[in-house]
Amino acid sequence: MKVGIPKGLLYYKYHPFLQTFFSELGAEVIVSPDTNTEILNEGIKYSVDEACLPVKVFHGHVYSLKDRADIIIIPRIMQVRKREYICPKFCGLPEMVLNSIPDIPQTIIEPIYAISKKKLYSWAEGAGSKITEDGSKIRKAFNIALNEQKNHKQGIKDENYKLRVALAGHPYNIYDKFINMNIIEKLNELGVGVITEESIDDKLIDMEVKNLYKKPFWTFARNSYGFTANVSREKMVDGIIYISSFACGIDSVVVELIRDKIGGFPFMILKVDEHTGEAGLDTRIEAFVDMLERS
Ligand code: SF4
């Protein structure tokens, strides 16, 4: 059985779990290639115009797997923290994909509530039963995959640069080099180090969020807000860059919350969509770094 995993959206956060789980079940795991122009073009062709760039890119990844895999995972991730949710586009992702791309093989689309081991295991039982009927094998694969995820170190914390910026936004915008046009490398070449939200203690994010008049409903809004509020207050960085997807409703709220919180702290929003040109992005990064150097 060949299991296809699209390298888009929260693949960047949860790939150790997904890949290990299905490999341990004995499936051959095929991950789609890094995002490239062809994947983007297929994504644009097979998704609705109104979708944000990461969702379009995800469609392209599914398209690239559809003739190579026997079964494709379209993770319907609902929750990863209690009393918080993931963007509604994740809830309807399977329907969007299945109604837009023809001739898709079998899929795994059961909702994922990763808020407790028990709830996540109920997803694993359903997904695993499509690969094997052996319940003990599923249990074993689940535990190994969970450990793999726990031991996976994520995040960037550059040291020894003359300047340092906090790079905030959804994980797929931070870690997909095609979507962000290699921003981390570009900043490093300009002598600017990067830190991401994983490099600060989660308790600090909680502490910042508690000061808001209302707790954010969306997990990634909570993370971005708490991270940027903390690093600006503690002066851990010289500036903040937020990578935002055009047409993202959550971003439109969170950038205003951040702006309101950090006051005059250097802050730049880079909005990306399929039309964003690299030259324009380079100019904005260079101007921002120039401004940081002078301040
Ligand atoms: S959170 Fe924003 S960028 Fe992410 S899938 Fe939802 S709309 Fe798109």
mmCIF file of N, CA and C in Angstrom, residues 2-59:
data_model
loop_
_atom_site.group_PDB
_atom_site.id
_atom_site.type_symbol
_atom_site.label_atom_id
_atom_site.label_comp_id
_atom_site.label_asym_id
_atom_site.label_seq_id
_atom_site.Cartn_x
_atom_site.Cartn_y
_atom_site.Cartn_z
ATOM 1 N N LYS A 2 0.663 2.122 -0.978
ATOM 2 C CA LYS A 2 1.434 3.373 -1.019
ATOM 3 C C LYS A 2 0.586 4.495 -0.438
ATOM 4 N N VAL A 3 1.093 5.094 0.627
ATOM 5 C CA VAL A 3 0.357 6.174 1.295
ATOM 6 C C VAL A 3 0.970 7.514 0.901
ATOM 7 N N GLY A 4 0.158 8.383 0.308
ATOM 8 C CA GLY A 4 0.655 9.690 -0.116
ATOM 9 C C GLY A 4 0.409 10.748 0.949
ATOM 10 N N ILE A 5 1.458 11.490 1.282
ATOM 11 C CA ILE A 5 1.312 12.592 2.250
ATOM 12 C C ILE A 5 1.655 13.901 1.545
ATOM 13 N N PRO A 6 0.675 14.799 1.393
ATOM 14 C CA PRO A 6 0.954 16.078 0.733
ATOM 15 C C PRO A 6 1.836 16.972 1.615
ATOM 16 N N LYS A 7 2.873 17.531 0.995
ATOM 17 C CA LYS A 7 3.814 18.369 1.758
ATOM 18 C C LYS A 7 3.296 19.810 1.790
ATOM 19 N N GLY A 8 2.167 19.973 2.443
ATOM 20 C CA GLY A 8 1.581 21.312 2.522
ATOM 21 C C GLY A 8 0.892 21.481 3.858
ATOM 22 N N LEU A 9 0.512 22.723 4.164
ATOM 23 C CA LEU A 9 -0.169 23.095 5.406
ATOM 24 C C LEU A 9 0.565 22.517 6.636
ATOM 25 N N LEU A 10 -0.129 21.804 7.499
ATOM 26 C CA LEU A 10 0.525 21.444 8.758
ATOM 27 C C LEU A 10 1.434 20.221 8.671
ATOM 28 N N TYR A 11 1.712 19.777 7.435
ATOM 29 C CA TYR A 11 2.758 18.770 7.248
ATOM 30 C C TYR A 11 4.031 19.252 7.953
ATOM 31 N N TYR A 12 4.280 20.565 7.828
ATOM 32 C CA TYR A 12 5.520 21.129 8.372
ATOM 33 C C TYR A 12 5.611 20.987 9.883
ATOM 34 N N LYS A 13 4.499 20.845 10.540
ATOM 35 C CA LYS A 13 4.529 20.698 11.995
ATOM 36 C C LYS A 13 4.422 19.232 12.421
ATOM 37 N N TYR A 14 3.626 18.479 11.693
ATOM 38 C CA TYR A 14 3.306 17.136 12.185
ATOM 39 C C TYR A 14 3.826 16.000 11.305
ATOM 40 N N HIS A 15 4.785 16.294 10.423
ATOM 41 C CA HIS A 15 5.272 15.218 9.544
ATOM 42 C C HIS A 15 5.957 14.076 10.284
ATOM 43 N N PRO A 16 6.662 14.322 11.428
ATOM 44 C CA PRO A 16 7.277 13.154 12.070
ATOM 45 C C PRO A 16 6.217 12.128 12.480
ATOM 46 N N PHE A 17 5.096 12.604 13.014
ATOM 47 C CA PHE A 17 4.039 11.679 13.444
ATOM 48 C C PHE A 17 3.451 10.935 12.245
ATOM 49 N N LEU A 18 3.051 11.690 11.234
ATOM 50 C CA LEU A 18 2.358 11.069 10.093
ATOM 51 C C LEU A 18 3.241 10.060 9.370
ATOM 52 N N GLN A 19 4.468 10.491 9.066
ATOM 53 C CA GLN A 19 5.347 9.592 8.310
ATOM 54 C C GLN A 19 5.665 8.333 9.100
ATOM 55 N N THR A 20 5.960 8.510 10.390
ATOM 56 C CA THR A 20 6.335 7.347 11.205
ATOM 57 C C THR A 20 5.145 6.403 11.366
ATOM 58 N N PHE A 21 3.979 6.968 11.609
ATOM 59 C CA PHE A 21 2.802 6.127 11.843
ATOM 60 C C PHE A 21 2.552 5.189 10.650
ATOM 61 N N PHE A 22 2.535 5.758 9.463
ATOM 62 C CA PHE A 22 2.212 4.920 8.304
ATOM 63 C C PHE A 22 3.364 3.994 7.919
ATOM 64 N N SER A 23 4.601 4.440 8.121
ATOM 65 C CA SER A 23 5.733 3.529 7.837
ATOM 66 C C SER A 23 5.693 2.347 8.795
ATOM 67 N N GLU A 24 5.420 2.622 10.070
ATOM 68 C CA GLU A 24 5.381 1.545 11.059
ATOM 69 C C GLU A 24 4.249 0.550 10.786
ATOM 70 N N LEU A 25 3.225 1.028 10.094
ATOM 71 C CA LEU A 25 2.122 0.109 9.744
ATOM 72 C C LEU A 25 2.505 -0.779 8.559
ATOM 73 N N GLY A 26 3.656 -0.471 7.969
ATOM 74 C CA GLY A 26 4.122 -1.297 6.853
ATOM 75 C C GLY A 26 3.808 -0.704 5.491
ATOM 76 N N ALA A 27 3.274 0.526 5.463
ATOM 77 C CA ALA A 27 2.963 1.143 4.163
ATOM 78 C C ALA A 27 4.212 1.800 3.591
ATOM 79 N N GLU A 28 4.194 1.959 2.276
ATOM 80 C CA GLU A 28 5.265 2.745 1.643
ATOM 81 C C GLU A 28 4.789 4.198 1.644
ATOM 82 N N VAL A 29 5.546 5.060 2.284
ATOM 83 C CA VAL A 29 5.115 6.461 2.394
ATOM 84 C C VAL A 29 5.721 7.285 1.256
ATOM 85 N N ILE A 30 4.847 7.967 0.530
ATOM 86 C CA ILE A 30 5.334 8.851 -0.547
ATOM 87 C C ILE A 30 4.951 10.275 -0.163
ATOM 88 N N VAL A 31 5.961 11.113 0.006
ATOM 89 C CA VAL A 31 5.699 12.524 0.321
ATOM 90 C C VAL A 31 5.831 13.307 -0.975
ATOM 91 N N SER A 32 4.926 14.231 -1.212
ATOM 92 C CA SER A 32 5.028 15.037 -2.439
ATOM 93 C C SER A 32 6.297 15.882 -2.369
ATOM 94 N N PRO A 33 6.796 16.338 -3.534
ATOM 95 C CA PRO A 33 8.054 17.109 -3.516
ATOM 96 C C PRO A 33 7.899 18.453 -2.817
ATOM 97 N N ASP A 34 9.027 19.118 -2.589
ATOM 98 C CA ASP A 34 8.947 20.492 -2.077
ATOM 99 C C ASP A 34 8.077 21.308 -3.027
ATOM 100 N N THR A 35 7.409 22.311 -2.494
ATOM 101 C CA THR A 35 6.559 23.148 -3.355
ATOM 102 C C THR A 35 7.417 23.737 -4.485
ATOM 103 N N ASN A 36 6.871 23.714 -5.679
ATOM 104 C CA ASN A 36 7.586 24.287 -6.826
ATOM 105 C C ASN A 36 6.544 24.939 -7.748
ATOM 106 N N THR A 37 7.004 25.503 -8.854
ATOM 107 C CA THR A 37 6.082 26.240 -9.724
ATOM 108 C C THR A 37 4.974 25.339 -10.272
ATOM 109 N N GLU A 38 5.344 24.117 -10.618
ATOM 110 C CA GLU A 38 4.338 23.209 -11.182
ATOM 111 C C GLU A 38 3.241 22.897 -10.151
ATOM 112 N N ILE A 39 3.668 22.646 -8.927
ATOM 113 C CA ILE A 39 2.699 22.358 -7.861
ATOM 114 C C ILE A 39 1.801 23.573 -7.633
ATOM 115 N N LEU A 40 2.396 24.755 -7.619
ATOM 116 C CA LEU A 40 1.588 25.966 -7.433
ATOM 117 C C LEU A 40 0.578 26.110 -8.578
ATOM 118 N N ASN A 41 1.048 25.911 -9.806
ATOM 119 C CA ASN A 41 0.140 26.095 -10.951
ATOM 120 C C ASN A 41 -1.020 25.101 -10.925
ATOM 121 N N GLU A 42 -0.721 23.850 -10.570
ATOM 122 C CA GLU A 42 -1.812 22.862 -10.478
ATOM 123 C C GLU A 42 -2.761 23.242 -9.327
ATOM 124 N N GLY A 43 -2.184 23.749 -8.253
ATOM 125 C CA GLY A 43 -3.002 24.163 -7.111
ATOM 126 C C GLY A 43 -3.948 25.293 -7.494
ATOM 127 N N ILE A 44 -3.437 26.244 -8.248
ATOM 128 C CA ILE A 44 -4.282 27.376 -8.674
ATOM 129 C C ILE A 44 -5.387 26.860 -9.597
ATOM 130 N N LYS A 45 -4.988 25.953 -10.482
ATOM 131 C CA LYS A 45 -5.955 25.427 -11.448
ATOM 132 C C LYS A 45 -7.090 24.648 -10.764
ATOM 133 N N TYR A 46 -6.754 23.912 -9.725
ATOM 134 C CA TYR A 46 -7.757 23.025 -9.122
ATOM 135 C C TYR A 46 -8.321 23.525 -7.791
ATOM 136 N N SER A 47 -8.169 24.807 -7.485
ATOM 137 C CA SER A 47 -8.820 25.262 -6.257
ATOM 138 C C SER A 47 -9.648 26.508 -6.544
ATOM 139 N N VAL A 48 -10.488 26.847 -5.599
ATOM 140 C CA VAL A 48 -11.342 28.021 -5.814
ATOM 141 C C VAL A 48 -10.488 29.291 -5.723
ATOM 142 N N ASP A 49 -10.859 30.303 -6.485
ATOM 143 C CA ASP A 49 -10.068 31.549 -6.535
ATOM 144 C C ASP A 49 -9.894 32.172 -5.159
ATOM 145 N N GLU A 50 -10.943 32.057 -4.330
ATOM 146 C CA GLU A 50 -10.938 32.763 -3.042
ATOM 147 C C GLU A 50 -9.996 32.126 -2.011
ATOM 148 N N ALA A 51 -9.506 30.929 -2.297
ATOM 149 C CA ALA A 51 -8.672 30.253 -1.280
ATOM 150 C C ALA A 51 -7.364 31.005 -1.062
ATOM 151 N N CYS A 52 -6.817 30.860 0.145
ATOM 152 C CA CYS A 52 -5.516 31.486 0.438
ATOM 153 C C CYS A 52 -4.414 30.684 -0.261
ATOM 154 N N LEU A 53 -3.240 31.281 -0.358
ATOM 155 C CA LEU A 53 -2.135 30.621 -1.057
ATOM 156 C C LEU A 53 -1.789 29.235 -0.476
ATOM 157 N N PRO A 54 -1.659 29.075 0.851
ATOM 158 C CA PRO A 54 -1.298 27.742 1.362
ATOM 159 C C PRO A 54 -2.320 26.655 1.001
ATOM 160 N N VAL A 55 -3.598 27.023 0.949
ATOM 161 C CA VAL A 55 -4.617 26.027 0.571
ATOM 162 C C VAL A 55 -4.475 25.682 -0.919
ATOM 163 N N LYS A 56 -4.203 26.682 -1.734
ATOM 164 C CA LYS A 56 -3.995 26.401 -3.161
ATOM 165 C C LYS A 56 -2.778 25.488 -3.341
ATOM 166 N N VAL A 57 -1.719 25.806 -2.620
ATOM 167 C CA VAL A 57 -0.503 24.984 -2.718
ATOM 168 C C VAL A 57 -0.808 23.545 -2.282
ATOM 169 N N PHE A 58 -1.625 23.391 -1.247
ATOM 170 C CA PHE A 58 -1.973 22.046 -0.772
ATOM 171 C C PHE A 58 -2.669 21.258 -1.892
ATOM 172 N N HIS A 59 -3.578 21.914 -2.607
ATOM 173 C CA HIS A 59 -4.249 21.250 -3.735
ATOM 174 C C HIS A 59 -3.205 20.739 -4.744
#
